[in-house]
Every structure is written in C-alpha cells, then in structure tokens.
Coordinates of C-alpha atoms in Angstrom, one line a residue:
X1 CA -64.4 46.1 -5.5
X2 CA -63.8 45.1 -8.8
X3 CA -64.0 41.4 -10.4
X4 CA -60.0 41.0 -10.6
X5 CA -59.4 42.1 -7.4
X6 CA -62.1 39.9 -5.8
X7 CA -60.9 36.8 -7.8
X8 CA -57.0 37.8 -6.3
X9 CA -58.4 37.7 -3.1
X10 CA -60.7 34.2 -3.8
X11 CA -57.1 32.9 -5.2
X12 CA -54.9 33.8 -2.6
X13 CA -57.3 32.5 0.4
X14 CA -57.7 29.0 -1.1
X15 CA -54.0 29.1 -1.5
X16 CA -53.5 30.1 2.4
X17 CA -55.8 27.1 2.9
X18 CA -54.1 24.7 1.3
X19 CA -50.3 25.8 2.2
X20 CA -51.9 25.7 6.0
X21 CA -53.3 21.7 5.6
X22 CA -49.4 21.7 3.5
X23 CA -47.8 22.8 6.8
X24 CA -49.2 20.6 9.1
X25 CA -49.6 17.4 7.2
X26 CA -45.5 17.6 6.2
X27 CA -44.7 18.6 9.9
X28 CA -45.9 16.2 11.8
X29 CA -45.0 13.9 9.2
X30 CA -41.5 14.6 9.8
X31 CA -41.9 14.8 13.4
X32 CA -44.1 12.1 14.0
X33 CA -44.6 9.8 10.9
X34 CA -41.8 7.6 11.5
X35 CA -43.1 6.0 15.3
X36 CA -46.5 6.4 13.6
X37 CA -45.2 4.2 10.6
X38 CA -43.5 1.9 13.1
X39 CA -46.4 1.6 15.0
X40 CA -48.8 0.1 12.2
X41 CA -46.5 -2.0 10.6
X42 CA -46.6 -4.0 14.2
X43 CA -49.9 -3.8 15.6
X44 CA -52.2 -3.7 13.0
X45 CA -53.6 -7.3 13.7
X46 CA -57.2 -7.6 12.3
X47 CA -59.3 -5.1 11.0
X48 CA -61.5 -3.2 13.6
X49 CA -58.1 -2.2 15.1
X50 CA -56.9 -1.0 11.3
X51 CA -60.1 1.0 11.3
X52 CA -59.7 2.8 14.5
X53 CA -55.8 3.3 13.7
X54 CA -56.3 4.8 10.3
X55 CA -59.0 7.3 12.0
X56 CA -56.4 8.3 14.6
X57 CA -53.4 8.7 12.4
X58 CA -55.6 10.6 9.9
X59 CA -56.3 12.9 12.6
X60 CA -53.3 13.8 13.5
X61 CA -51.7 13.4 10.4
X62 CA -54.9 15.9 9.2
X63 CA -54.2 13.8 5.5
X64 CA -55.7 10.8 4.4
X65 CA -53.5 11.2 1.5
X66 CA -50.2 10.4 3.4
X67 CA -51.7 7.9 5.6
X68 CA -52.8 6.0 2.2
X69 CA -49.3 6.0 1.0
X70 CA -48.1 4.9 4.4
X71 CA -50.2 1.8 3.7
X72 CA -49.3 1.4 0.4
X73 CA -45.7 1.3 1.2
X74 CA -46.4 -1.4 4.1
X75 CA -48.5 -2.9 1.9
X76 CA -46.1 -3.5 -1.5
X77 CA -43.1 -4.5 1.3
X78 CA -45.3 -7.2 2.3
X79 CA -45.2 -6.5 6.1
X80 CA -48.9 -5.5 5.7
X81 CA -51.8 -7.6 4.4
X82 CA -53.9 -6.2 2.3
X83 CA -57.2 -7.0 4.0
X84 CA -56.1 -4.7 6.9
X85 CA -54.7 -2.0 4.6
X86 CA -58.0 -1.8 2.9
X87 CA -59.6 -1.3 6.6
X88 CA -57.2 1.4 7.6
X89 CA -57.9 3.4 4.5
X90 CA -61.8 3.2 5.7
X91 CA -60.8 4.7 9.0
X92 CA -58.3 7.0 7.7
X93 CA -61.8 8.2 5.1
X94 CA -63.6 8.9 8.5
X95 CA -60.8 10.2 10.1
X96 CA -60.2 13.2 7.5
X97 CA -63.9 14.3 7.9
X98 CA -63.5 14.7 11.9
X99 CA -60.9 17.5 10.9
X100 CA -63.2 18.6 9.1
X101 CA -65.5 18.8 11.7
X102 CA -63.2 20.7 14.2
X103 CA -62.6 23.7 11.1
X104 CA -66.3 24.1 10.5
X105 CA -66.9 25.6 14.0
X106 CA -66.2 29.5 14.4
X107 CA -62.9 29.6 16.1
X108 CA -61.9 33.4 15.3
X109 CA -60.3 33.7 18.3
X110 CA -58.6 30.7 17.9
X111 CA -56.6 32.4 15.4
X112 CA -53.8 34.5 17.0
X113 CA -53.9 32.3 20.0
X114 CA -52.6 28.8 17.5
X115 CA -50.3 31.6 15.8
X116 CA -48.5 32.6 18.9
X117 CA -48.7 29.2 20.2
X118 CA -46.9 27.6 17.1
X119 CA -44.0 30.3 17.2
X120 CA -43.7 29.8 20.8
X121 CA -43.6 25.9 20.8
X122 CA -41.1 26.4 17.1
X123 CA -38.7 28.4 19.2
X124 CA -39.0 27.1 22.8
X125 CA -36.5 24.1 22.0
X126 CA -34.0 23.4 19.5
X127 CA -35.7 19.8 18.9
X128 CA -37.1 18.5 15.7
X129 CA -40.4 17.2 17.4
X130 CA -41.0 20.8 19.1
X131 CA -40.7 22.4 15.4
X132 CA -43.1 19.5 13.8
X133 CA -45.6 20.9 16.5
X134 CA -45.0 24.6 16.5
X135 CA -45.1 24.3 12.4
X136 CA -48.7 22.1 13.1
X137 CA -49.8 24.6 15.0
X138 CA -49.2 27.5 12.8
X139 CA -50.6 25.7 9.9
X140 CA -53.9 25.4 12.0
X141 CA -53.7 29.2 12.6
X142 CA -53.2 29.7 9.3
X143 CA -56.2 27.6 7.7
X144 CA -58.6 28.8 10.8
X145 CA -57.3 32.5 9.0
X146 CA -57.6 31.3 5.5
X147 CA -61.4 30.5 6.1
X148 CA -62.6 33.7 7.9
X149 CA -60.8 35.4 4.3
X150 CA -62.5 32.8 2.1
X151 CA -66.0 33.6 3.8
X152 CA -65.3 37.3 3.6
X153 CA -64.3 37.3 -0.2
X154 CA -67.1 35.0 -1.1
X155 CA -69.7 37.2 0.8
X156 CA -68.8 39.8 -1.7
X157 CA -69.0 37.9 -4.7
X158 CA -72.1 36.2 -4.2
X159 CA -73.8 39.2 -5.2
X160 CA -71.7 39.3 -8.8
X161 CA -73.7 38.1 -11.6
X162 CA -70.7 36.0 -12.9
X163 CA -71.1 34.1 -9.5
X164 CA -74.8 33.1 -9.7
X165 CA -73.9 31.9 -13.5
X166 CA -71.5 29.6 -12.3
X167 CA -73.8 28.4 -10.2
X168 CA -76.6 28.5 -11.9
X169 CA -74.8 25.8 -14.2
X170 CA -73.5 23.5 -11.6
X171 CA -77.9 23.1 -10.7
X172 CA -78.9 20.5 -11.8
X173 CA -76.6 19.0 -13.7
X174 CA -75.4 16.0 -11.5
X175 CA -72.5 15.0 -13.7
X176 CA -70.9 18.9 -14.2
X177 CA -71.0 19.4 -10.4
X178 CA -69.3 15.6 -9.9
X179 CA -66.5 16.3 -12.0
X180 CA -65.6 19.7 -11.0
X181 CA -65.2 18.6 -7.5
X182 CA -63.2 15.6 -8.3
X183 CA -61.0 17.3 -10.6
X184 CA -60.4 20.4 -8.1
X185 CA -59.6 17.7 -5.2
X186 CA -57.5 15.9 -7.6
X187 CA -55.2 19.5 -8.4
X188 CA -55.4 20.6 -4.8
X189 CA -54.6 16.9 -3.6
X190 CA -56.8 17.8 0.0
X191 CA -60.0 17.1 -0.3
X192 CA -59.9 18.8 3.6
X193 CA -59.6 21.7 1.9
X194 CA -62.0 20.9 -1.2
X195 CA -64.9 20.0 1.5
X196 CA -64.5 23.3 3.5
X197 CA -64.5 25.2 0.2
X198 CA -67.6 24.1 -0.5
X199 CA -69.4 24.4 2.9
X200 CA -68.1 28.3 2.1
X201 CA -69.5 28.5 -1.0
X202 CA -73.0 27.0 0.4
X203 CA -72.8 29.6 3.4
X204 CA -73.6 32.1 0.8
X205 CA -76.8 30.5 0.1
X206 CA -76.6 29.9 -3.2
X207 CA -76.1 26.5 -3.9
X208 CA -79.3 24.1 -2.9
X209 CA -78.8 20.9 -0.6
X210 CA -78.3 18.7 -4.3
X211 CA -75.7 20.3 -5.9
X212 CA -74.0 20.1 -2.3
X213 CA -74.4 16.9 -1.8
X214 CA -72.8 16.1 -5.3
X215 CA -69.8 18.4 -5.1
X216 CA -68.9 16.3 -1.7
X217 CA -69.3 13.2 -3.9
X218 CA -67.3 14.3 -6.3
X219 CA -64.4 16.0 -3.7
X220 CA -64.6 12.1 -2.7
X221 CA -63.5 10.7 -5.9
X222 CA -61.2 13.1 -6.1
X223 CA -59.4 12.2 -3.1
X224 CA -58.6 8.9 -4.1
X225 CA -57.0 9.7 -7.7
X226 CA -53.8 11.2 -5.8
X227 CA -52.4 8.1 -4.4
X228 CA -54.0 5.7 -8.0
X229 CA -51.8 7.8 -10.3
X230 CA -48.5 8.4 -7.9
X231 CA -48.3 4.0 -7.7
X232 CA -45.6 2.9 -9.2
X233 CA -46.1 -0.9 -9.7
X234 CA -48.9 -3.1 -9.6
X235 CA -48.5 -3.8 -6.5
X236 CA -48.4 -0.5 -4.9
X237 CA -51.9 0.0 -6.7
X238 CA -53.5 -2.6 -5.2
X239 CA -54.3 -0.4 -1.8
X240 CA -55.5 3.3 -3.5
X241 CA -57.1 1.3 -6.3
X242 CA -58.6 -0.6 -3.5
X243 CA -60.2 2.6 -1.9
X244 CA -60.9 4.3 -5.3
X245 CA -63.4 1.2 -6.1
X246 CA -65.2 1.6 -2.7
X247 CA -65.6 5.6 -3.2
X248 CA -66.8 4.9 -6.3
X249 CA -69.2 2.7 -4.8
X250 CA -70.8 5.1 -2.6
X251 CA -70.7 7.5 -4.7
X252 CA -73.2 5.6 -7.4
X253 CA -75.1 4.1 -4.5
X254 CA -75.4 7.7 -2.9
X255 CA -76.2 9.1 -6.7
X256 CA -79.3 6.7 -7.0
X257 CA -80.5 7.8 -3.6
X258 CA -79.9 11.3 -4.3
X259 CA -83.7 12.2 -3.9
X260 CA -84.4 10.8 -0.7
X261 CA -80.9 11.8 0.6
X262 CA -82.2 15.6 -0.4
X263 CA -85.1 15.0 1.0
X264 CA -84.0 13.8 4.4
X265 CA -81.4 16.7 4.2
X266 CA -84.1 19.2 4.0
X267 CA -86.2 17.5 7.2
X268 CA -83.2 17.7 9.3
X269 CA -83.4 21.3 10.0
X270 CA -79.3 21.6 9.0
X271 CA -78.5 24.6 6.9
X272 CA -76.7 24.0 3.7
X273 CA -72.8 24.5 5.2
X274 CA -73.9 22.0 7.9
X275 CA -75.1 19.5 5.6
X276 CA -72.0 19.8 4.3
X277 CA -70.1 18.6 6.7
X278 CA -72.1 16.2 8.7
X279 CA -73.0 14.2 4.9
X280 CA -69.2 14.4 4.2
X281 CA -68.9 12.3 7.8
X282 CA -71.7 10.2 7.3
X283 CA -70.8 8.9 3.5
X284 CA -66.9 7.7 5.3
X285 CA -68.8 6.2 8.6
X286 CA -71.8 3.9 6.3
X287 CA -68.9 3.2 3.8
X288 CA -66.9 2.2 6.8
X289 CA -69.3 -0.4 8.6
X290 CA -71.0 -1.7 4.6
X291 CA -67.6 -2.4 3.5
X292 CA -65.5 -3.4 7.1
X293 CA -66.8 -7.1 6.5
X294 CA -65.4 -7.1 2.7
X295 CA -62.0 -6.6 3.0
X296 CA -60.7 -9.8 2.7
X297 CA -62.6 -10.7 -0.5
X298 CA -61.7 -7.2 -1.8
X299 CA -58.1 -8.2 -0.6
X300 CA -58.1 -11.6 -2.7
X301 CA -59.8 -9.8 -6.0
X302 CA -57.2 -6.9 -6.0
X303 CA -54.1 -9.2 -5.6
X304 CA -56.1 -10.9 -8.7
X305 CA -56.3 -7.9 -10.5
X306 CA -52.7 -6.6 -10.0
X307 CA -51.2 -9.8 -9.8
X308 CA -47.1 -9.3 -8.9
X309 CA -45.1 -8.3 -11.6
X310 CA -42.1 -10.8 -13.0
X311 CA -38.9 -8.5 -12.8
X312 CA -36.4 -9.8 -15.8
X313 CA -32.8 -8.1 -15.9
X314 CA -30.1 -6.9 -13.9
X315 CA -31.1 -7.8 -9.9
X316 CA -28.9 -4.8 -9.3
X317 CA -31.5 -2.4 -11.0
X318 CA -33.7 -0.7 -8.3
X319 CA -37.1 -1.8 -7.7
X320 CA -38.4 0.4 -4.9
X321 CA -36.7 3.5 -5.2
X322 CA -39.9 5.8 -6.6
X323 CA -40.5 9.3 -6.2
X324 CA -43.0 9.5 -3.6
X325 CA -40.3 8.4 -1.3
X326 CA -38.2 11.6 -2.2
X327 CA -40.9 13.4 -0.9
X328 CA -42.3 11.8 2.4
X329 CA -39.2 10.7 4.3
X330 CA -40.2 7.9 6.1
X331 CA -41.8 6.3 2.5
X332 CA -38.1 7.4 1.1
X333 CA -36.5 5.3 4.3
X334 CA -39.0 2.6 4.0
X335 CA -38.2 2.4 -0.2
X336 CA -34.4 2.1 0.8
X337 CA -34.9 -0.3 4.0
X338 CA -36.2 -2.9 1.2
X339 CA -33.6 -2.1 -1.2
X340 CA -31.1 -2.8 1.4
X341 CA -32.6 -6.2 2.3
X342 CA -32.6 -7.2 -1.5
X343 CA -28.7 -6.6 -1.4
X344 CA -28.6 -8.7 1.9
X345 CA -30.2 -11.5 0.0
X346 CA -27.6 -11.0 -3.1
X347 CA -25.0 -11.5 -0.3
X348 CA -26.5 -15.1 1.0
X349 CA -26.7 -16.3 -1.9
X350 CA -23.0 -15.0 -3.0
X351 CA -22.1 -17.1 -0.4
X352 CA -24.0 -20.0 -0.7
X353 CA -22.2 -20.1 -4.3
X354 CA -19.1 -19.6 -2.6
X355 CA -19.4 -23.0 -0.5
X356 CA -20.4 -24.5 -3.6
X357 CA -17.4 -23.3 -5.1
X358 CA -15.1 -24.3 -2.4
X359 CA -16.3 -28.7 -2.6
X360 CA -17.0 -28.6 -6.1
X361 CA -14.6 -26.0 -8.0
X362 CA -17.3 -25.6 -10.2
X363 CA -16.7 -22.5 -12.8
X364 CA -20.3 -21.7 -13.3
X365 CA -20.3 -21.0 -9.5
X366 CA -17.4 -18.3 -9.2
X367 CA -19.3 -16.8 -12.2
X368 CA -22.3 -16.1 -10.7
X369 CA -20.6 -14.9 -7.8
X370 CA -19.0 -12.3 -9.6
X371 CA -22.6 -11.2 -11.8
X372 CA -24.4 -10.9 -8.2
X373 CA -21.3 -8.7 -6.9
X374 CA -21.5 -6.7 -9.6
X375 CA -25.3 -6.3 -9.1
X376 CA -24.9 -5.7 -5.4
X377 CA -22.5 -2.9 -6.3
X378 CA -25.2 -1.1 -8.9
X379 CA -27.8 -1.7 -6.0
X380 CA -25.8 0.1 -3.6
X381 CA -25.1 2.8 -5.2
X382 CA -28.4 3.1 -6.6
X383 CA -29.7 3.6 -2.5
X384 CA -26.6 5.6 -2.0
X385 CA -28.0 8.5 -4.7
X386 CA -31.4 7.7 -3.1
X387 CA -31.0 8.6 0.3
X388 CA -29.0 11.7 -0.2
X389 CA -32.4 13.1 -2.3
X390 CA -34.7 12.3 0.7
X391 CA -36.4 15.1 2.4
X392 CA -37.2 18.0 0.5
X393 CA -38.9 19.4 3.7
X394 CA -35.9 18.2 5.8
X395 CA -35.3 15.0 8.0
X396 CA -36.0 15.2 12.0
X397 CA -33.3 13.7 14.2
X398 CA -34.6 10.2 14.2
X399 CA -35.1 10.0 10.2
X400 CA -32.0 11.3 9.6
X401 CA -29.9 8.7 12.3
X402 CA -32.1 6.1 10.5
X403 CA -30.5 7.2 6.6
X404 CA -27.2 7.0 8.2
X405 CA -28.0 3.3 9.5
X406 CA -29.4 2.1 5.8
X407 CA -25.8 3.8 4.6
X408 CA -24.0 2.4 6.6
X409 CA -25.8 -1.4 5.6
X410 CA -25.4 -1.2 2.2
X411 CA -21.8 0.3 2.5
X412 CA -20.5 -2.7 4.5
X413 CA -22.8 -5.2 2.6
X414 CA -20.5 -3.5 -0.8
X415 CA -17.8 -4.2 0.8
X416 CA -18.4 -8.2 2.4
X417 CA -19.5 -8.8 -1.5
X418 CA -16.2 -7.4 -3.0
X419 CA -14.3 -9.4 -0.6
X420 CA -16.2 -12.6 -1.7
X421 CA -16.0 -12.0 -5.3
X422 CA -12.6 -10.3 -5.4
X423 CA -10.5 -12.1 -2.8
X424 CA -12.4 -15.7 -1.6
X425 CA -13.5 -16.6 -4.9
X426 CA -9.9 -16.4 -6.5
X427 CA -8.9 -18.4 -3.7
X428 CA -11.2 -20.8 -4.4
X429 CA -10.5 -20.7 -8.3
X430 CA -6.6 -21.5 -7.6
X431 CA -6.9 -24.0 -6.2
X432 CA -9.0 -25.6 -8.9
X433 CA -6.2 -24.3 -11.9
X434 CA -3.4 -26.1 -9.7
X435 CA -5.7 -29.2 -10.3
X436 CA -6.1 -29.5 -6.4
X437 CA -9.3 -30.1 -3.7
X438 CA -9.7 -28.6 -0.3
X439 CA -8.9 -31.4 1.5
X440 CA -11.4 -32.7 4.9
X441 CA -9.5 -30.5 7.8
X442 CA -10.1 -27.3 5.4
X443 CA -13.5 -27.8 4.4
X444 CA -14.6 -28.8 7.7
X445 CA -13.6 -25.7 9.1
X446 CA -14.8 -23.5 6.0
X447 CA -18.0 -25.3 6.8
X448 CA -17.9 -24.5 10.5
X449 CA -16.9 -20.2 9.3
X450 CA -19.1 -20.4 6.6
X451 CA -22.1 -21.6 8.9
X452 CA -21.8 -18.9 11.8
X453 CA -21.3 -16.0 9.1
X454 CA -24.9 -16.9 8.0
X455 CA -26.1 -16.9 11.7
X456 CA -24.5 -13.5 12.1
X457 CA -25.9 -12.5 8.5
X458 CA -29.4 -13.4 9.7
X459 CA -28.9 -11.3 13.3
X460 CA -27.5 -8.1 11.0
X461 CA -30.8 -8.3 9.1
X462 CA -33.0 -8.7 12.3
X463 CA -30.8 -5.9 14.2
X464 CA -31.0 -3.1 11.1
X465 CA -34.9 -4.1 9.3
X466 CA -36.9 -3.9 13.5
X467 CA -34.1 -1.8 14.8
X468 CA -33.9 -5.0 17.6
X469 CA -30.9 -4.3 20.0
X470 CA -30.6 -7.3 21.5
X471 CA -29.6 -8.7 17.9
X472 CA -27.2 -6.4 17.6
X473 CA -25.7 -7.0 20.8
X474 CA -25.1 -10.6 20.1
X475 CA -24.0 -9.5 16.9
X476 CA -21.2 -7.8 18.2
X477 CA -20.6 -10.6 20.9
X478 CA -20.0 -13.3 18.2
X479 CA -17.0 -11.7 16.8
X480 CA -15.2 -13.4 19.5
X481 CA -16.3 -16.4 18.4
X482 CA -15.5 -16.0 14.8
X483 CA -11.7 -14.6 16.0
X484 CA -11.4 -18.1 17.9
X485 CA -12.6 -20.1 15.2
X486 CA -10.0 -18.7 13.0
X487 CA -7.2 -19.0 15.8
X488 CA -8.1 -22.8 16.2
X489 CA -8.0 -23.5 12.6
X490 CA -5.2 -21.6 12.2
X491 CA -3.1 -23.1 15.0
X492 CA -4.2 -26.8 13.7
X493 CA -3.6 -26.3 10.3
X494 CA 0.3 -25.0 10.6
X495 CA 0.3 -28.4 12.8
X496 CA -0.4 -30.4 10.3
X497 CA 2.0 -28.5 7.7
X498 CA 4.8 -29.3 10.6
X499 CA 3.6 -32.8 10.6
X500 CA 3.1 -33.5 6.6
X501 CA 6.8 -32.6 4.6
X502 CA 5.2 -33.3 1.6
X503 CA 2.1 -30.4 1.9
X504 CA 2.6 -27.4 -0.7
X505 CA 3.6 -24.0 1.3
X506 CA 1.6 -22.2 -1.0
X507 CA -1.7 -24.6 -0.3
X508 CA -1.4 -23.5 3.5
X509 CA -1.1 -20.2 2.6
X510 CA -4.5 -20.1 0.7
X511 CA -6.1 -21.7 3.7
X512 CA -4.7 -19.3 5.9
X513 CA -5.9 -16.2 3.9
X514 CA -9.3 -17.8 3.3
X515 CA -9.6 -18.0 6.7
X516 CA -8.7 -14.5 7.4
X517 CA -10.6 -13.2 4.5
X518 CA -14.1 -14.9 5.9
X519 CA -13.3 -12.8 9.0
X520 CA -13.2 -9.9 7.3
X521 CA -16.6 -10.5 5.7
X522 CA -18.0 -11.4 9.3
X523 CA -16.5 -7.8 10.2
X524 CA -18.5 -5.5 8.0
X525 CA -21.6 -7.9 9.1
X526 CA -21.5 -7.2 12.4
X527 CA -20.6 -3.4 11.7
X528 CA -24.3 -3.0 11.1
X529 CA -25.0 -3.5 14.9
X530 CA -22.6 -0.3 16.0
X531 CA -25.3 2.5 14.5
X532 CA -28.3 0.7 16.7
X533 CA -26.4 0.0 19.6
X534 CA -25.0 4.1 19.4
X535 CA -28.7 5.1 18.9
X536 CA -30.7 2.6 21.1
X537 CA -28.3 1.0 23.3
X538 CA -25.4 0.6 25.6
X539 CA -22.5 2.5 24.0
X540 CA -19.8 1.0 26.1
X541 CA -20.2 -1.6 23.5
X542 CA -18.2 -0.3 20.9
X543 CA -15.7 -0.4 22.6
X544 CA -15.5 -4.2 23.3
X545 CA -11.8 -5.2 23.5
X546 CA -11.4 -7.3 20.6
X547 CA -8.1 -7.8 18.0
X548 CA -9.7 -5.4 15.0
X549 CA -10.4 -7.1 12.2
X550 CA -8.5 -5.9 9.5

C-alpha cells in the first residue's frame, strides 16, 4: 500500500473519530443539556458535590469542553460562584478520562450492536430525547469503528520509515512532543480523541513510556485552550483561565518528576497503550484532590485578575449575546435569559422615573425615560436576531418552547416600555406645560397602581428566569386586582368631577387614561406567565374570565 493511500486512510479514521465524539457530545446536548444546565445552576452547593457533578455530566456529556462552557456561562451570569465552578471543572477533568477508559477496552462487537441500537432508538419515537440517544449511540458505534480502522492503518505504517522518523524526533525531546499534543488537541478541540490517538500510536510499539507520558501532558494543555480563547469578557475567562492555570500546574510538576514517573511506569507491568490511559486518569484524580481545597483562594485571585469590566455607552447595546451561544443552545438560551433580565431592569427603572415624573414634573425625568425606551427597544431587538440564530444542530422540544418564552418577554417588555415613554410620560408632561400638579386623590392612587405593577414586575421575573409556576399563577390572578383598582379610582374620580364645577374636563380625562394606560403596562407583564403556565401548568388558566385589557 502506498504512502498516500495509507495517510488517506490515517486522515479519514481520525476524522470518523472525532465526528463520532461530534455526534454524541452535540446530541445529548440538545437532548439533555438544558435539565443538565438547570440542574447545576441549583444544586451545586459546596465543592465535593461540584466535583462529583462535573464527573457525571462529563460522562454523559462525553466533553469536558461543553461542560466548561456550561460553567462559564453560570459562572459570568452570576448564579454560580466561582469557587465551585473551579471544582466542577476538576471533576469534569476526571470525568473525560473515565470515557476514556470505557474506549480503550476491545469492544469489536460492540460495534454493529450500538449502530443498530442508535438507528432503532432514532426511529422508534418521533421525540427529540429518543433522537439525542439514538444519535449518542451511533456516535459511540462510530468511534468504537473509527478506532479498530485507526489501529489497522497504523499497524501498517509503523513499518514505513517516514513513521519511525517522526518518531524518532518526538524521543527525547520533551518540549517537541508537549507542543504537538497541545497544538493537535487545541485543532481537534477533544482531547478524548487526542488521548486515544496516542494510546494507538503507542500500541505499535514505537513510542517509549516518556514520550507517552509527555504527549498526554501536552493533549492536557491542549484541552484547556478551547474554552481560554472562545471567552468573550473578562469575566467569562475567569473559569477556563482558572483550569488552564491548574493543568499547567501539573503539567510542570509532572515534567520535573518525569524520571521517577517513567520509572514507576516501567515497574508496573502496564504496556505502553495502558499507561496511556490509566496516567491520563491519574494526572485529573491527584489534580483533583491537591487542588479541591484551593478553590476558593484560586476563586478570590482570578476575580483579582479579571476584575469586571465597566461597560460605558448605549445600555441597549448587547452584553451577552457571543458566539458560543449560537452554537450550544442552551449557552445561546442562557446568553438571551440575561439579556432579557437587563431589559426588565431598564423597565423598573423607566418606571421609577415615571413616578418621579408624575410628583415632581421634572424634565430631566421624562428624558431619561425616553433614552432607556429607546435602549430597551435596541436590546430587544438585538435578542430578537439572537434567538432566531440559535441552534445550528437544531433545538429539542424543550429548548425551543424555552426561545419562544424569552420572545415572548422581551416582546411584551418592548411594548410596556413604549407605552410608558410614548403614552404615560406625555401624560405626565401635559400636565406640567398647562402649569398644573396631580393633585392628592390622583397621586394616591398612581401610587397605589404604580406599587402593585412592581410587585407584578418582580413575580414576571421570578415566573420566566426559574420557570416558577406558582409565580406565574399569581401573576395572572392579580390582574383582577389591578382591573378593580382602576374601576375604584375611576368611579371616585368622576365623583369628585360631579362634585367640583370648577375641575378642568380635560384634567379628568388625563387621569382617566393614565389610569387605563398603567393597566395596559400591567397586561403585557403578566402576559409572561401564559407560556409557563401552557408548558408547566394548568391551562384552564388562560382562559380566566377577565375584561381583556386592551
């Protein structure tokens, strides 16, 4: 067989082994990563449980990589400490060698049988969490198949002088061997696949216990850089550059004792594939348990080192909206969930401006009001463009249901600001050119509006940022309370026109519509409670028999 052909073949394996660790890290991703995300953003309490949660989600994740970008996006939202980010990447570390450990065994006959499972489980149900599975399951297949090629091609090029050149120059040169694997993990972004690569290449016996020990080091480094260089902000960096420090750590620590490592390797009657593997496990586990008891000092000196960036400008310009989130969808959801709560607190402070404006008349207030509507408005349409981009490798059910419920947010959110800036704030305004005040009877019951909107504005944000029904329920309960707060005030206020011969018709009237237009802002509030009520809850809900607010 001829050199070309034999470096087609080598090419096309590794590619088959990568797309296979592709196939199932994205699918059970989309299946899966959105509980999994859930589920670590509210029990991750101390750090022993971080460890043992980042090993599990790495293994069924089968990446580090995504679980480290999870974290990071907890992390730069701020519903995740550092300290037990850090800890979860140390699990998630040991957790990527254990899959390693399940593909170094011979599972030939694995092969077709995790083929025809995955096509079975992919068609049995029209259900996006049987696909994830049956496309995991295939991707297994296909990586156990990518192996048995890669072992075949590289038994016939070991014997090629070109080969044993290669080789021959990686010996003994400590820093050569380092970089190659780091750069190779770095391009391949699966170190998985790096480490299982070079366990092949050491089955053909000719690479010594050293140089093996040193290409896992370097495939190591290499799996950190990925998540380093994809950050964003300083913030975001905090986490990868977090676990970049403590695999470089090892690695110089592990480079020092490189002797007595080989030496111990060579005693413990492991052949060089082996060694491999179990060294690639036991560099994550000592890392693990030297650095477990450091991540709260390594917490402090990283928020030292990245400190939080001051954000001049437009508040309407995006923030969180990178490209990683275009990618992973439940980073993308996450990136617009914050976005979404920026705009919600644009609104509460539109409308504390708008009480402001409404005692004092002041102009500097309606100004403002108007700046932060238009900044809402950029914002929103900002996420708008942002969502419709998420998923390249498609949205399950729940992911998508979720990007309909952050549209739907920033949608109604748009349209409560516009009615504050368009619509209560000239109310307010003319008043103050007719040179007149909102008298006590008017202001008290602004107040009394104004003061149950931001109750309902603080259950819209509980019901939409934890998905909490029973927020959403009362959300939906208290627009009977804002329609009979508007029928009292109304009812007393054309009293005291009856009463008063001397009040202005055109007064009453502005009372009147500011009274109807705070209604409306309550309305698109509580629509935010109708998607997780339809999702999670009692639909006969929606259907509440209440006067429609329009």
């Amino acid at each position: 067989m001829s050199g070309t052909t034999l470096l087609i073949n080598l090419a096309g394996a590794i590619a088959l082994l990568l797309w296979g660790s592709h196939m199932i890290s994205t699918a059970l991703q989309r299946g899966f990563g959105t509980p999994l995300r859930n589920w670590m953003g509210r029990h991750l309490t101390n750090r022993w449980t971080a460890l043992l949660a980042g090993i599990g989600i790495t293994g069924v994740l089968q990446s580090s990589t995504a679980v480290s970008m999870m974290a990071t996006s907890f992390t730069a939202a701020g519903t995740l400490s550092l300290a037990p980010a850090l800890a979860v990447m140390l699990g998630a570390n040991i957790g990527s060698t254990l899959v390693v450990q399940l593909m170094s065994f011979n599972m030939e006959i694995a092969i077709p049988l995790l083929l025809l499972a995955g096509f079975v489980v992919f068609k049995l149900r029209d259900h996006s969490n049987f696909e994830s599975v049956g496309c995991a399951l295939i991707g297994l297949g296909l990586m156990l198949l990518a192996l048995h090629l890669l072992s075949g091609t590289l038994a016939d090029i070991e014997v090629t002088p070109v080969f044993h050149a290669v080789m021959q120059g990686l010996e003994g040169d400590v820093l050569i061997a380092l970089l190659v694997a780091a750069l190779l993990t770095l391009l391949c972004h699966s170190s998985v696949a790096i480490i299982l690569l070079i366990a092949s290449l050491a089955a053909t016996g000719a690479m010594t216990p050293a140089t093996a020990l040193v290409l896992v080091l370097g495939a190591n480094i290499g799996g950190a850089l990925p998540p380093v260089l994809n950050a964003g902000s300083a913030v975001a960096r905090r986490l990868p550059v977090g676990n970049l420090i403590v695999r470089l750590s090892g690695c110089a620590l592990a480079l020092l004792l490189l002797p007595l490592l080989t030496d111990i390797a060579q005693k413990s009657g492991l052949n060089t594939p082996q060694l491999v593997v179990w060294f690639h496990t036991a560099f994550s586990a000592v890392l693990a348990l030297l650095f477990i008891s450091l991540t709260a000092p390594m917490a402090r000196f990283l928020e030292r080192l990245f400190p939080e960036e001051e954000r001049v400008g437009d508040p309407g310009m995006p923030m969180y909206l990178d490209d990683a989130g275009l990618e992973v969808a439940y980073i993308g959801l996450s990136n617009s969930v914050r976005e979404s709560l920026r705009a919600a607190d644009m609104l509460t402070i539109m409308l504390d401006r708008l009480l402001v404006l409404f005692v004092t008349q002041e102009k500097q207030a309606a100004d403002e009001i108007r700046q932060l509507d238009q900044s809402v408005d950029l914002l929103s349409a900002a996420v708008r463009a942002y969502l419709a981009d998420i998923g390249q490798d498609g949205l399950n059910d729940a992911d998508a249901d979720r990007a309909q419920e952050i549209l739907m947010f920033i949608i109604n959110f748009e349209h409560a600001g516009d009615i504050l800036s368009s619509n209560l704030t000239q109310l307010a305004t003319r008043r103050a050119r007719r040179g007149e005040l909102f008298n006590d009877f008017e202001l008290h019951n602004i107040h009394l509006l104004h003061a149950e909107i931001l109750t309902s504005l603080r259950l819209a944000i509980a019901a939409f940022m934890r998905e909490d029904l029973s927020a959403a329920h009362q959300l939906v309960q208290r627009k009977e309370t804002i329609r009979q707060l508007e029928a009292s005030a109304s009812r007393e206020h054309f009293k005291k026109l009856r009463e008063d011969k001397n009040a202005w018709a055109e007064s009453g009237d502005i009372f009147q519509r500011v009274l109807r237009d705070y209604r409306r802002v309550h309305h698109h509030i509580a629509a935010v409670a109708y998607p997780v009520i339809d999702r999670l809850g009692d639909k006969s809900l929606l259907f509440i028999d209440t006067p429609p607010d329009v």
